[in-house]
Amino acid sequence: MNHTTVQRGALVLALAILGAASLAGCGPDAKDPRAAASSPSGSVTSPSGSATAPAAGWADGPAPVPGQPERVTLTGLPGVADEQARLGDWLSLSSARPTGLYLPPGQALHVDASVTGGRAKVVVGAPDTDPAAAESREHEVPGGNSDITDTTGGMVYLSFDGTPADTATITLTGATPVPFFQLGHTTAEQWRTMLAQRTTPYAELVGPHTVMTVTREAAIANQAVDQAAALRKIEHVLAVEDKTAGLVDQTSPGAPGTDDRSPLAFHYVETRTLTAKEKESVYAYATDTRIGFPTNVVGDILNPDKDHGWSVWHESGHPHQQSAITPESLAEVTVNIYSLAVQRDAGQPSRLIDPKTEENADGTDYFTRTIAKLGRPGLDFTKDFDDFDRLVMFEQLRLAYGDDLWSKVTHLVRTEKPTTTDDTPDDVKSRNLVLYVSKATHHDLTGFFATWGFPVDTQTRAAVARLNFPKPTVDPSTLRDRA
């Protein structure tokens, strides 16, 4: 359960101790001020391709060919800020649409663009992958011909912030194709051939909702495993977590609706920007636009046979957390609602009760240990429980109201859009949580939360009382899961 907090200027990352029980990410109020691409990806075609793929379908076109210009057609999608506001999430996804190209330091990238509406950009550098420049660099593409140079160089991406009616056709010349694995298109033999012949510093793997940017060395080290299986595994994790958040595949044209999955990407990177001290303690982290895995554990995303699922489940869960209902005390708690959902989907015993885990080796489990404390005078949710103890509270609610409870809660938050900012105090977010869980269950749950020592002030009680909901017939705080 131990984790450390690493301060980088205004950025605070809560990072897991290597090998510790809690594979932590960053808290909801630890916003990363480092700017990343603020425009979305769209659909793609290339010189040897024909049809334009659907939004987020960057894996559908052929890979770039050495020595040939790369021609990409984008359709507008909502920008990062708009998409984050639609979902109510406290971490943004990535708008960087991969091209499969690398721009060497100082080399000119020639851009020929035709833009109709929207705002197009060329983005150079995958975040956190180069010690010389942790952030991506954005270059506006107004239309016509232009040249871009970047002193650091890096992977090349495109973004296009606009409406579905906006289009941009961009041809790129001067960059170098990287080993580029596209789910559903690239074979294992093609992948190994690219790794042998293309000597760029980076390699990239993409699926419908996933981008992985790793060093070529890491890709070579894992080239013998089934990379398609690795991508499918993460795509399935994202599908389970999106379902848990009440999100579904978009079925109608136009901008995504309230409960549609995001067309933006989960960008997993092999991070190379950690300090020496951070390298001693960090396992993985999530922040705006990326999820980082250091070189020594990047196999968690590249190797489908590695049994390190929790790190991927946990860090992928952070972008699903909604700011309005996530006080600091729940930053590393509600994220694991998503982790446990994936664990159930995989047919594994819950980490809260699994006797094979180190935490439960004494024959007890998290339910046994926490239920014994409930209702004690002066019980304090923050001081008397650790992150996994607190997770039991949400599992009791799931046991009482069903596996789809959290999807109902997050749907209500997306629909009603309670006003919150980075400066919103935790007592407001705690009040929101009690209110929206009560709305989702149609029960007055102030007593349940108070039993846990969770903050339930007079304003919270009054807000729930106005809903005229009955108390639950069965007290959720008495429920427990069993192996």
Tab-separated table of C-alpha atoms in Angstrom:
chain	number	residue	atom	x	y	z
A	1	MET	CA	0.000	0.000	0.000
A	2	ASN	CA	3.001	2.272	0.315
A	3	HIS	CA	3.494	4.919	-2.289
A	4	THR	CA	5.477	8.068	-2.637
A	5	THR	CA	4.727	11.545	-3.873
A	6	VAL	CA	7.148	13.017	-6.357
A	7	GLN	CA	7.187	16.775	-6.818
A	8	ARG	CA	8.077	18.203	-10.221
A	9	GLY	CA	7.421	21.919	-10.070
A	10	ALA	CA	3.653	22.258	-9.869
A	11	LEU	CA	3.188	18.624	-10.859
A	12	VAL	CA	2.575	16.104	-8.143
A	13	LEU	CA	2.569	12.435	-9.098
A	14	ALA	CA	1.628	9.777	-6.580
A	15	LEU	CA	3.828	6.929	-7.736
A	16	ALA	CA	3.823	3.310	-6.600
A	17	ILE	CA	6.755	1.825	-4.801
A	18	LEU	CA	8.211	-0.856	-7.070
A	19	GLY	CA	6.634	-4.162	-6.062
A	20	ALA	CA	4.312	-2.611	-3.493
A	21	ALA	CA	0.683	-3.631	-3.202
A	22	SER	CA	-0.660	-0.306	-4.470
A	23	LEU	CA	0.385	0.554	-8.019
A	24	ALA	CA	-0.510	4.187	-7.693
A	25	GLY	CA	-0.922	7.010	-10.150
A	26	CYS	CA	-1.560	10.706	-9.640
A	27	GLY	CA	-4.293	12.266	-7.566
A	28	PRO	CA	-7.194	14.201	-9.071
A	29	ASP	CA	-5.944	17.582	-7.927
A	30	ALA	CA	-2.357	16.950	-8.989
A	31	LYS	CA	-2.894	18.464	-12.413
A	32	ASP	CA	0.014	18.381	-14.793
A	33	PRO	CA	0.684	21.923	-16.063
A	34	ARG	CA	2.826	20.622	-18.907
A	35	ALA	CA	0.849	21.293	-22.093
A	36	ALA	CA	0.176	18.450	-24.485
A	37	ALA	CA	-1.637	18.370	-27.799
A	38	SER	CA	-5.016	20.037	-27.391
A	39	SER	CA	-6.547	18.946	-30.685
A	40	PRO	CA	-8.066	15.549	-31.462
A	41	SER	CA	-7.251	12.876	-33.900
A	42	GLY	CA	-9.440	11.952	-36.828
A	43	SER	CA	-9.456	9.441	-39.644
A	44	VAL	CA	-6.636	8.429	-41.919
A	45	THR	CA	-5.735	7.375	-45.406
A	46	SER	CA	-2.314	7.065	-47.041
A	47	PRO	CA	-0.990	6.890	-50.605
A	48	SER	CA	-1.628	3.175	-50.818
A	49	GLY	CA	-4.930	3.335	-48.945
A	50	SER	CA	-8.374	4.126	-50.261
A	51	ALA	CA	-11.202	4.481	-47.755
A	52	THR	CA	-10.963	6.987	-44.951
A	53	ALA	CA	-11.158	5.131	-41.646
A	54	PRO	CA	-13.656	6.082	-38.927
A	55	ALA	CA	-12.745	8.339	-36.035
A	56	ALA	CA	-10.059	6.816	-33.819
A	57	GLY	CA	-9.420	4.257	-36.558
A	58	TRP	CA	-5.794	5.146	-37.163
A	59	ALA	CA	-4.912	1.464	-37.216
A	60	ASP	CA	-6.964	0.885	-40.357
A	61	GLY	CA	-4.686	2.406	-42.993
A	62	PRO	CA	-1.406	0.957	-44.317
A	63	ALA	CA	1.852	1.787	-42.566
A	64	PRO	CA	4.096	4.529	-44.017
A	65	VAL	CA	6.570	3.413	-46.656
A	66	PRO	CA	10.249	4.495	-46.555
A	67	GLY	CA	11.051	7.102	-49.189
A	68	GLN	CA	7.415	7.961	-49.918
A	69	PRO	CA	5.394	10.964	-48.715
A	70	GLU	CA	2.757	10.177	-46.117
A	71	ARG	CA	-0.683	11.564	-46.996
A	72	VAL	CA	-3.224	11.743	-44.182
A	73	THR	CA	-6.864	12.843	-44.268
A	74	LEU	CA	-8.331	14.033	-40.974
A	75	THR	CA	-11.922	14.721	-40.007
A	76	GLY	CA	-12.612	17.010	-37.085
A	77	LEU	CA	-13.213	15.654	-33.614
A	78	PRO	CA	-13.859	17.439	-30.299
A	79	GLY	CA	-10.784	18.980	-28.720
A	80	VAL	CA	-9.177	17.633	-25.584
A	81	ALA	CA	-10.733	20.236	-23.292
A	82	ASP	CA	-14.222	19.732	-24.762
A	83	GLU	CA	-13.910	15.972	-24.502
A	84	GLN	CA	-12.679	16.173	-20.928
A	85	ALA	CA	-15.629	18.426	-20.065
A	86	ARG	CA	-18.108	16.051	-21.740
A	87	LEU	CA	-16.891	13.100	-19.715
A	88	GLY	CA	-16.230	15.039	-16.517
A	89	ASP	CA	-12.877	13.292	-16.178
A	90	TRP	CA	-9.963	14.845	-14.329
A	91	LEU	CA	-7.281	13.485	-16.666
A	92	SER	CA	-7.396	14.064	-20.416
A	93	LEU	CA	-6.806	11.499	-23.110
A	94	SER	CA	-4.429	12.089	-26.011
A	95	SER	CA	-5.325	13.839	-29.243
A	96	ALA	CA	-2.031	12.795	-30.858
A	97	ARG	CA	-2.861	10.688	-33.908
A	98	PRO	CA	0.126	8.572	-34.899
A	99	THR	CA	1.621	8.786	-38.366
A	100	GLY	CA	4.244	6.066	-37.907
A	101	LEU	CA	6.958	8.628	-38.654
A	102	TYR	CA	10.038	9.864	-36.779
A	103	LEU	CA	11.622	13.269	-37.341
A	104	PRO	CA	15.391	13.340	-36.651
A	105	PRO	CA	16.708	16.317	-34.628
A	106	GLY	CA	17.128	19.444	-36.752
A	107	GLN	CA	15.791	17.850	-39.919
A	108	ALA	CA	13.112	19.666	-41.910
A	109	LEU	CA	9.655	18.146	-42.182
A	110	HIS	CA	7.872	19.457	-45.263
A	111	VAL	CA	4.124	19.861	-44.799
A	112	ASP	CA	1.635	20.334	-47.620
A	113	ALA	CA	-1.827	20.925	-46.162
A	114	SER	CA	-5.340	21.641	-47.338
A	115	VAL	CA	-7.516	22.584	-44.366
A	116	THR	CA	-11.257	23.230	-44.481
A	117	GLY	CA	-12.426	24.437	-41.085
A	118	GLY	CA	-11.022	23.246	-37.786
A	119	ARG	CA	-7.517	23.624	-36.448
A	120	ALA	CA	-4.760	21.307	-37.637
A	121	LYS	CA	-1.410	20.752	-35.958
A	122	VAL	CA	1.741	18.734	-36.417
A	123	VAL	CA	2.941	17.461	-33.046
A	124	VAL	CA	6.556	16.382	-32.597
A	125	GLY	CA	7.653	14.125	-29.743
A	126	ALA	CA	5.791	11.582	-27.625
A	127	PRO	CA	5.505	12.949	-24.077
A	128	ASP	CA	7.933	11.675	-21.431
A	129	THR	CA	9.957	9.624	-23.945
A	130	ASP	CA	12.978	11.918	-24.374
A	131	PRO	CA	15.032	13.261	-21.434
A	132	ALA	CA	15.876	16.337	-23.527
A	133	ALA	CA	12.235	17.374	-23.963
A	134	ALA	CA	9.520	15.817	-21.835
A	135	GLU	CA	6.677	17.600	-23.596
A	136	SER	CA	5.440	17.368	-27.167
A	137	ARG	CA	5.936	20.403	-29.398
A	138	GLU	CA	2.972	21.699	-31.396
A	139	HIS	CA	3.161	23.388	-34.785
A	140	GLU	CA	0.121	25.028	-36.349
A	141	VAL	CA	-0.764	23.937	-39.881
A	142	PRO	CA	-2.632	26.863	-41.473
A	143	GLY	CA	-2.717	25.346	-44.956
A	144	GLY	CA	-0.405	25.445	-47.946
A	145	ASN	CA	3.275	24.541	-47.819
A	146	SER	CA	5.522	24.925	-44.793
A	147	ASP	CA	8.616	23.398	-43.195
A	148	ILE	CA	8.949	22.323	-39.569
A	149	THR	CA	12.196	21.649	-37.744
A	150	ASP	CA	12.609	20.467	-34.190
A	151	THR	CA	15.918	20.582	-32.321
A	152	THR	CA	15.073	17.460	-30.295
A	153	GLY	CA	13.199	15.495	-32.907
A	154	GLY	CA	10.804	12.702	-32.092
A	155	MET	CA	7.708	10.836	-33.170
A	156	VAL	CA	5.391	12.772	-35.493
A	157	TYR	CA	1.664	13.072	-34.788
A	158	LEU	CA	-1.245	14.993	-36.248
A	159	SER	CA	-4.248	16.497	-34.527
A	160	PHE	CA	-7.343	18.203	-35.875
A	161	ASP	CA	-9.714	20.083	-33.594
A	162	GLY	CA	-13.018	20.653	-35.351
A	163	THR	CA	-16.479	19.393	-36.206
A	164	PRO	CA	-17.226	16.196	-38.126
A	165	ALA	CA	-17.788	18.358	-41.234
A	166	ASP	CA	-14.244	19.798	-41.081
A	167	THR	CA	-11.501	18.112	-43.093
A	168	ALA	CA	-7.752	18.418	-43.508
A	169	THR	CA	-5.541	16.608	-45.983
A	170	ILE	CA	-1.877	16.719	-44.999
A	171	THR	CA	1.143	15.324	-46.842
A	172	LEU	CA	4.367	14.869	-44.871
A	173	THR	CA	7.815	14.562	-46.469
A	174	GLY	CA	11.213	14.258	-44.802
A	175	ALA	CA	10.426	12.057	-41.803
A	176	THR	CA	11.502	8.442	-41.380
A	177	PRO	CA	9.080	5.493	-40.948
A	178	VAL	CA	9.449	3.637	-37.656
A	179	PRO	CA	8.608	0.037	-36.825
A	180	PHE	CA	4.823	0.449	-36.766
A	181	PHE	CA	2.505	-2.342	-35.631
A	182	GLN	CA	-1.158	-1.885	-36.547
A	183	LEU	CA	-3.664	-4.215	-34.933
A	184	GLY	CA	-5.461	-6.168	-37.628
A	185	HIS	CA	-2.958	-5.265	-40.357
A	186	THR	CA	0.607	-6.065	-39.299
A	187	THR	CA	1.803	-9.652	-39.078
A	188	ALA	CA	4.431	-10.892	-36.648
A	189	GLU	CA	6.836	-11.456	-39.538
A	190	GLN	CA	6.310	-7.928	-40.860
A	191	TRP	CA	6.867	-6.547	-37.367
A	192	ARG	CA	10.155	-8.363	-36.881
A	193	THR	CA	11.304	-7.286	-40.338
A	194	MET	CA	10.578	-3.641	-39.544
A	195	LEU	CA	12.417	-3.918	-36.249
A	196	ALA	CA	15.455	-5.332	-38.060
A	197	GLN	CA	15.472	-2.821	-40.918
A	198	ARG	CA	14.220	0.423	-39.391
A	199	THR	CA	16.771	1.788	-36.929
A	200	THR	CA	14.809	4.752	-35.530
A	201	PRO	CA	14.998	5.306	-31.754
A	202	TYR	CA	11.301	4.490	-31.313
A	203	ALA	CA	8.711	1.927	-32.343
A	204	GLU	CA	4.964	2.289	-32.139
A	205	LEU	CA	1.968	-0.024	-31.800
A	206	VAL	CA	-1.606	1.112	-32.338
A	207	GLY	CA	-5.155	-0.182	-31.933
A	208	PRO	CA	-8.594	1.460	-32.104
A	209	HIS	CA	-8.233	3.160	-28.688
A	210	THR	CA	-4.572	2.525	-27.948
A	211	VAL	CA	-1.201	4.023	-28.856
A	212	MET	CA	2.015	2.536	-27.447
A	213	THR	CA	5.271	4.416	-27.938
A	214	VAL	CA	8.368	2.523	-26.821
A	215	THR	CA	12.053	2.444	-27.618
A	216	ARG	CA	13.111	0.188	-30.453
A	217	GLU	CA	15.252	-1.724	-27.928
A	218	ALA	CA	12.185	-2.520	-25.820
A	219	ALA	CA	10.238	-3.596	-28.883
A	220	ILE	CA	13.095	-5.879	-29.979
A	221	ALA	CA	13.300	-7.396	-26.489
A	222	ASN	CA	9.626	-8.357	-26.782
A	223	GLN	CA	9.469	-9.190	-30.488
A	224	ALA	CA	9.034	-12.923	-29.912
A	225	VAL	CA	5.688	-12.492	-28.147
A	226	ASP	CA	2.326	-11.977	-29.821
A	227	GLN	CA	2.039	-8.191	-30.177
A	228	ALA	CA	-1.478	-8.471	-31.585
A	229	ALA	CA	-2.478	-10.315	-28.405
A	230	ALA	CA	-0.840	-7.592	-26.311
A	231	LEU	CA	-2.848	-4.879	-28.057
A	232	ARG	CA	-6.067	-6.879	-27.907
A	233	LYS	CA	-5.506	-7.429	-24.192
A	234	ILE	CA	-5.252	-3.703	-23.513
A	235	GLU	CA	-8.130	-2.915	-25.873
A	236	HIS	CA	-10.255	-5.366	-23.867
A	237	VAL	CA	-9.195	-3.767	-20.588
A	238	LEU	CA	-10.253	-0.371	-21.939
A	239	ALA	CA	-13.576	-1.790	-23.130
A	240	VAL	CA	-14.313	-3.253	-19.677
A	241	GLU	CA	-13.333	-0.027	-17.931
A	242	ASP	CA	-15.367	2.111	-20.325
A	243	LYS	CA	-18.377	-0.146	-19.712
A	244	THR	CA	-17.849	0.244	-15.979
A	245	ALA	CA	-17.917	4.012	-16.538
A	246	GLY	CA	-21.193	3.674	-18.446
A	247	LEU	CA	-19.633	4.401	-21.838
A	248	VAL	CA	-20.667	2.606	-25.038
A	249	ASP	CA	-19.425	2.490	-28.618
A	250	GLN	CA	-20.703	5.409	-30.681
A	251	THR	CA	-23.294	4.221	-33.206
A	252	SER	CA	-24.467	7.486	-34.774
A	253	PRO	CA	-22.513	9.988	-36.880
A	254	GLY	CA	-21.456	13.359	-35.530
A	255	ALA	CA	-19.953	14.424	-32.250
A	256	PRO	CA	-19.917	11.873	-29.409
A	257	GLY	CA	-22.949	11.883	-27.138
A	258	THR	CA	-23.161	11.894	-23.364
A	259	ASP	CA	-22.395	8.212	-22.890
A	260	ASP	CA	-20.245	7.525	-25.973
A	261	ARG	CA	-16.710	6.204	-25.626
A	262	SER	CA	-14.093	8.806	-26.374
A	263	PRO	CA	-12.578	8.924	-29.869
A	264	LEU	CA	-9.319	10.102	-28.311
A	265	ALA	CA	-6.512	7.719	-27.418
A	266	PHE	CA	-5.029	6.124	-24.334
A	267	HIS	CA	-1.345	6.794	-24.987
A	268	TYR	CA	1.019	4.378	-23.197
A	269	VAL	CA	4.658	5.465	-23.260
A	270	GLU	CA	7.986	4.056	-22.188
A	271	THR	CA	8.952	6.907	-19.916
A	272	ARG	CA	12.553	8.121	-19.984
A	273	THR	CA	12.222	11.405	-18.083
A	274	LEU	CA	12.245	10.203	-14.462
A	275	THR	CA	14.895	11.486	-12.106
A	276	ALA	CA	17.352	9.060	-10.506
A	277	LYS	CA	15.378	9.231	-7.254
A	278	GLU	CA	12.083	8.590	-9.029
A	279	LYS	CA	13.541	5.571	-10.807
A	280	GLU	CA	14.117	3.940	-7.421
A	281	SER	CA	10.432	4.053	-6.524
A	282	VAL	CA	8.184	4.514	-9.534
A	283	TYR	CA	6.359	1.577	-11.062
A	284	ALA	CA	3.868	3.331	-13.344
A	285	TYR	CA	1.865	6.552	-13.430
A	286	ALA	CA	-0.953	8.353	-15.216
A	287	THR	CA	-1.213	12.048	-15.977
A	288	ASP	CA	-2.777	14.210	-18.668
A	289	THR	CA	-2.474	12.670	-22.164
A	290	ARG	CA	-0.280	9.671	-21.233
A	291	ILE	CA	0.269	6.647	-19.049
A	292	GLY	CA	3.929	6.008	-18.298
A	293	PHE	CA	5.852	2.773	-17.753
A	294	PRO	CA	9.609	2.905	-17.067
A	295	THR	CA	11.893	0.749	-19.204
A	296	ASN	CA	12.254	-2.001	-16.600
A	297	VAL	CA	8.490	-2.669	-16.533
A	298	VAL	CA	7.454	-1.679	-20.067
A	299	GLY	CA	6.922	-5.386	-20.702
A	300	ASP	CA	3.645	-4.969	-18.790
A	301	ILE	CA	2.150	-3.457	-21.934
A	302	LEU	CA	4.254	-5.225	-24.580
A	303	ASN	CA	4.062	-8.805	-23.335
A	304	PRO	CA	0.560	-10.312	-23.062
A	305	ASP	CA	1.912	-13.259	-21.066
A	306	LYS	CA	3.263	-11.186	-18.175
A	307	ASP	CA	1.152	-11.422	-15.043
A	308	HIS	CA	1.314	-7.741	-14.164
A	309	GLY	CA	-2.226	-6.818	-15.128
A	310	TRP	CA	-2.991	-4.659	-12.100
A	311	SER	CA	-0.571	-1.918	-13.167
A	312	VAL	CA	-2.274	-1.573	-16.552
A	313	TRP	CA	-5.771	-1.837	-15.097
A	314	HIS	CA	-5.031	0.699	-12.383
A	315	GLU	CA	-3.283	3.342	-14.475
A	316	SER	CA	-5.846	3.008	-17.276
A	317	GLY	CA	-8.518	3.606	-14.656
A	318	HIS	CA	-7.223	7.027	-13.628
A	319	PRO	CA	-8.446	8.832	-16.780
A	320	HIS	CA	-11.940	7.465	-16.044
A	321	GLN	CA	-12.164	9.128	-12.624
A	322	GLN	CA	-14.518	12.103	-12.532
A	323	SER	CA	-13.261	15.215	-10.810
A	324	ALA	CA	-16.621	16.230	-9.327
A	325	ILE	CA	-16.876	13.072	-7.178
A	326	THR	CA	-13.200	12.394	-6.452
A	327	PRO	CA	-11.871	14.086	-3.321
A	328	GLU	CA	-8.202	13.543	-2.555
A	329	SER	CA	-9.040	10.727	-0.141
A	330	LEU	CA	-10.423	8.726	-3.084
A	331	ALA	CA	-7.751	9.481	-5.677
A	332	GLU	CA	-6.191	6.029	-5.303
A	333	VAL	CA	-9.460	4.326	-4.354
A	334	THR	CA	-12.195	4.794	-6.963
A	335	VAL	CA	-9.602	4.117	-9.670
A	336	ASN	CA	-9.620	0.536	-8.444
A	337	ILE	CA	-13.344	0.196	-9.076
A	338	TYR	CA	-12.117	-0.179	-12.647
A	339	SER	CA	-9.275	-2.514	-11.688
A	340	LEU	CA	-11.639	-4.841	-9.846
A	341	ALA	CA	-14.072	-4.806	-12.780
A	342	VAL	CA	-11.306	-6.063	-15.072
A	343	GLN	CA	-10.280	-8.627	-12.474
A	344	ARG	CA	-13.856	-9.968	-12.303
A	345	ASP	CA	-14.041	-10.045	-16.083
A	346	ALA	CA	-10.847	-12.118	-16.113
A	347	GLY	CA	-12.409	-14.627	-13.706
A	348	GLN	CA	-9.869	-13.885	-10.980
A	349	PRO	CA	-10.683	-13.647	-7.254
A	350	SER	CA	-10.995	-10.142	-5.921
A	351	ARG	CA	-7.766	-8.688	-4.613
A	352	LEU	CA	-9.699	-7.691	-1.501
A	353	ILE	CA	-10.331	-11.304	-0.482
A	354	ASP	CA	-7.752	-13.390	-2.371
A	355	PRO	CA	-5.915	-15.466	0.265
A	356	LYS	CA	-2.895	-15.757	-2.038
A	357	THR	CA	-2.058	-12.058	-1.775
A	358	GLU	CA	0.499	-10.824	0.713
A	359	GLU	CA	-2.043	-8.531	2.375
A	360	ASN	CA	-4.364	-11.474	3.181
A	361	ALA	CA	-1.713	-14.036	4.063
A	362	ASP	CA	-2.699	-13.994	7.750
A	363	GLY	CA	-6.073	-15.568	6.958
A	364	THR	CA	-8.058	-12.352	7.182
A	365	ASP	CA	-9.084	-10.096	4.306
A	366	TYR	CA	-9.959	-6.459	3.709
A	367	PHE	CA	-13.657	-7.013	4.444
A	368	THR	CA	-12.929	-8.695	7.768
A	369	ARG	CA	-10.491	-6.012	8.860
A	370	THR	CA	-12.571	-3.017	7.827
A	371	ILE	CA	-16.035	-4.190	8.882
A	372	ALA	CA	-14.689	-4.664	12.402
A	373	LYS	CA	-14.038	-0.913	12.577
A	374	LEU	CA	-17.299	0.371	11.115
A	375	GLY	CA	-19.545	2.496	13.291
A	376	ARG	CA	-16.942	3.172	15.972
A	377	PRO	CA	-17.238	6.602	17.622
A	378	GLY	CA	-14.894	9.101	16.022
A	379	LEU	CA	-14.104	6.864	13.045
A	380	ASP	CA	-12.311	8.885	10.367
A	381	PHE	CA	-12.425	7.638	6.771
A	382	THR	CA	-9.120	9.281	5.874
A	383	LYS	CA	-7.108	8.499	9.010
A	384	ASP	CA	-8.401	5.046	9.944
A	385	PHE	CA	-8.396	3.304	6.557
A	386	ASP	CA	-5.824	2.869	3.823
A	387	ASP	CA	-6.661	2.994	0.116
A	388	PHE	CA	-7.660	-0.664	-0.173
A	389	ASP	CA	-9.683	-0.524	3.050
A	390	ARG	CA	-11.636	2.375	1.523
A	391	LEU	CA	-12.245	0.357	-1.614
A	392	VAL	CA	-14.323	-2.065	0.483
A	393	MET	CA	-16.918	0.711	0.911
A	394	PHE	CA	-17.483	0.797	-2.850
A	395	GLU	CA	-17.509	-2.992	-3.093
A	396	GLN	CA	-20.247	-3.095	-0.462
A	397	LEU	CA	-22.280	-0.720	-2.607
A	398	ARG	CA	-21.690	-2.924	-5.647
A	399	LEU	CA	-22.796	-6.002	-3.721
A	400	ALA	CA	-25.939	-4.182	-2.612
A	401	TYR	CA	-26.921	-2.587	-5.926
A	402	GLY	CA	-25.241	-4.550	-8.711
A	403	ASP	CA	-22.244	-4.417	-11.004
A	404	ASP	CA	-23.740	-1.540	-13.012
A	405	LEU	CA	-24.042	0.845	-10.061
A	406	TRP	CA	-20.926	2.837	-10.903
A	407	SER	CA	-22.012	3.264	-14.515
A	408	LYS	CA	-25.243	4.829	-13.225
A	409	VAL	CA	-23.307	7.190	-10.975
A	410	THR	CA	-20.929	8.333	-13.708
A	411	HIS	CA	-23.832	8.744	-16.160
A	412	LEU	CA	-25.574	11.081	-13.721
A	413	VAL	CA	-22.402	13.136	-13.319
A	414	ARG	CA	-22.013	13.433	-17.094
A	415	THR	CA	-25.676	14.385	-17.448
A	416	GLU	CA	-26.007	16.893	-14.628
A	417	LYS	CA	-22.445	18.250	-14.858
A	418	PRO	CA	-21.913	19.563	-11.311
A	419	THR	CA	-19.619	22.564	-11.476
A	420	THR	CA	-16.103	21.832	-10.254
A	421	THR	CA	-12.659	23.254	-10.914
A	422	ASP	CA	-9.146	22.422	-9.780
A	423	ASP	CA	-9.841	24.651	-6.775
A	424	THR	CA	-13.097	22.972	-5.719
A	425	PRO	CA	-12.650	21.900	-2.073
A	426	ASP	CA	-12.858	18.261	-1.109
A	427	ASP	CA	-15.950	18.739	1.042
A	428	VAL	CA	-17.910	19.696	-2.088
A	429	LYS	CA	-16.613	16.646	-3.971
A	430	SER	CA	-17.440	14.407	-1.001
A	431	ARG	CA	-20.945	15.891	-0.908
A	432	ASN	CA	-21.321	15.254	-4.625
A	433	LEU	CA	-20.334	11.618	-4.192
A	434	VAL	CA	-22.894	10.943	-1.464
A	435	LEU	CA	-25.562	12.786	-3.449
A	436	TYR	CA	-24.969	11.013	-6.772
A	437	VAL	CA	-24.645	7.540	-5.268
A	438	SER	CA	-27.944	8.172	-3.448
A	439	LYS	CA	-29.529	9.328	-6.724
A	440	ALA	CA	-28.244	6.264	-8.570
A	441	THR	CA	-29.594	3.857	-5.940
A	442	HIS	CA	-32.784	5.793	-5.071
A	443	HIS	CA	-31.854	5.360	-1.426
A	444	ASP	CA	-30.765	7.786	1.250
A	445	LEU	CA	-27.228	6.557	1.871
A	446	THR	CA	-26.054	9.273	4.254
A	447	GLY	CA	-26.163	6.772	7.124
A	448	PHE	CA	-24.064	4.260	5.197
A	449	PHE	CA	-21.355	6.811	4.419
A	450	ALA	CA	-21.414	8.118	7.993
A	451	THR	CA	-20.894	4.561	9.275
A	452	TRP	CA	-17.644	4.560	7.322
A	453	GLY	CA	-16.565	7.869	8.866
A	454	PHE	CA	-16.884	9.480	5.412
A	455	PRO	CA	-17.611	13.238	5.559
A	456	VAL	CA	-21.386	13.781	5.649
A	457	ASP	CA	-22.069	17.350	6.729
A	458	THR	CA	-25.414	19.090	7.310
A	459	GLN	CA	-25.486	20.385	3.729
A	460	THR	CA	-25.036	16.870	2.413
A	461	ARG	CA	-27.801	15.499	4.621
A	462	ALA	CA	-30.131	18.307	3.550
A	463	ALA	CA	-29.385	17.790	-0.160
A	464	VAL	CA	-30.128	14.063	0.068
A	465	ALA	CA	-33.198	14.609	2.274
A	466	ARG	CA	-34.746	16.814	-0.415
A	467	LEU	CA	-34.774	13.763	-2.711
A	468	ASN	CA	-37.209	11.970	-0.349
A	469	PHE	CA	-35.517	8.617	-0.832
A	470	PRO	CA	-36.043	5.837	1.728
A	471	LYS	CA	-33.255	4.308	3.740
A	472	PRO	CA	-31.972	1.001	2.328
A	473	THR	CA	-33.819	-2.059	3.616
A	474	VAL	CA	-30.520	-3.923	3.956
A	475	ASP	CA	-27.599	-1.993	5.416
A	476	PRO	CA	-24.817	-2.187	2.767
A	477	SER	CA	-22.169	-1.801	5.477
A	478	THR	CA	-22.953	-5.353	6.651
A	479	LEU	CA	-22.229	-6.947	3.277
A	480	ARG	CA	-19.026	-8.723	2.349
A	481	ASP	CA	-17.568	-10.599	-0.600
A	482	ARG	CA	-16.292	-14.142	-0.148
A	483	ALA	CA	-13.732	-16.249	-1.953
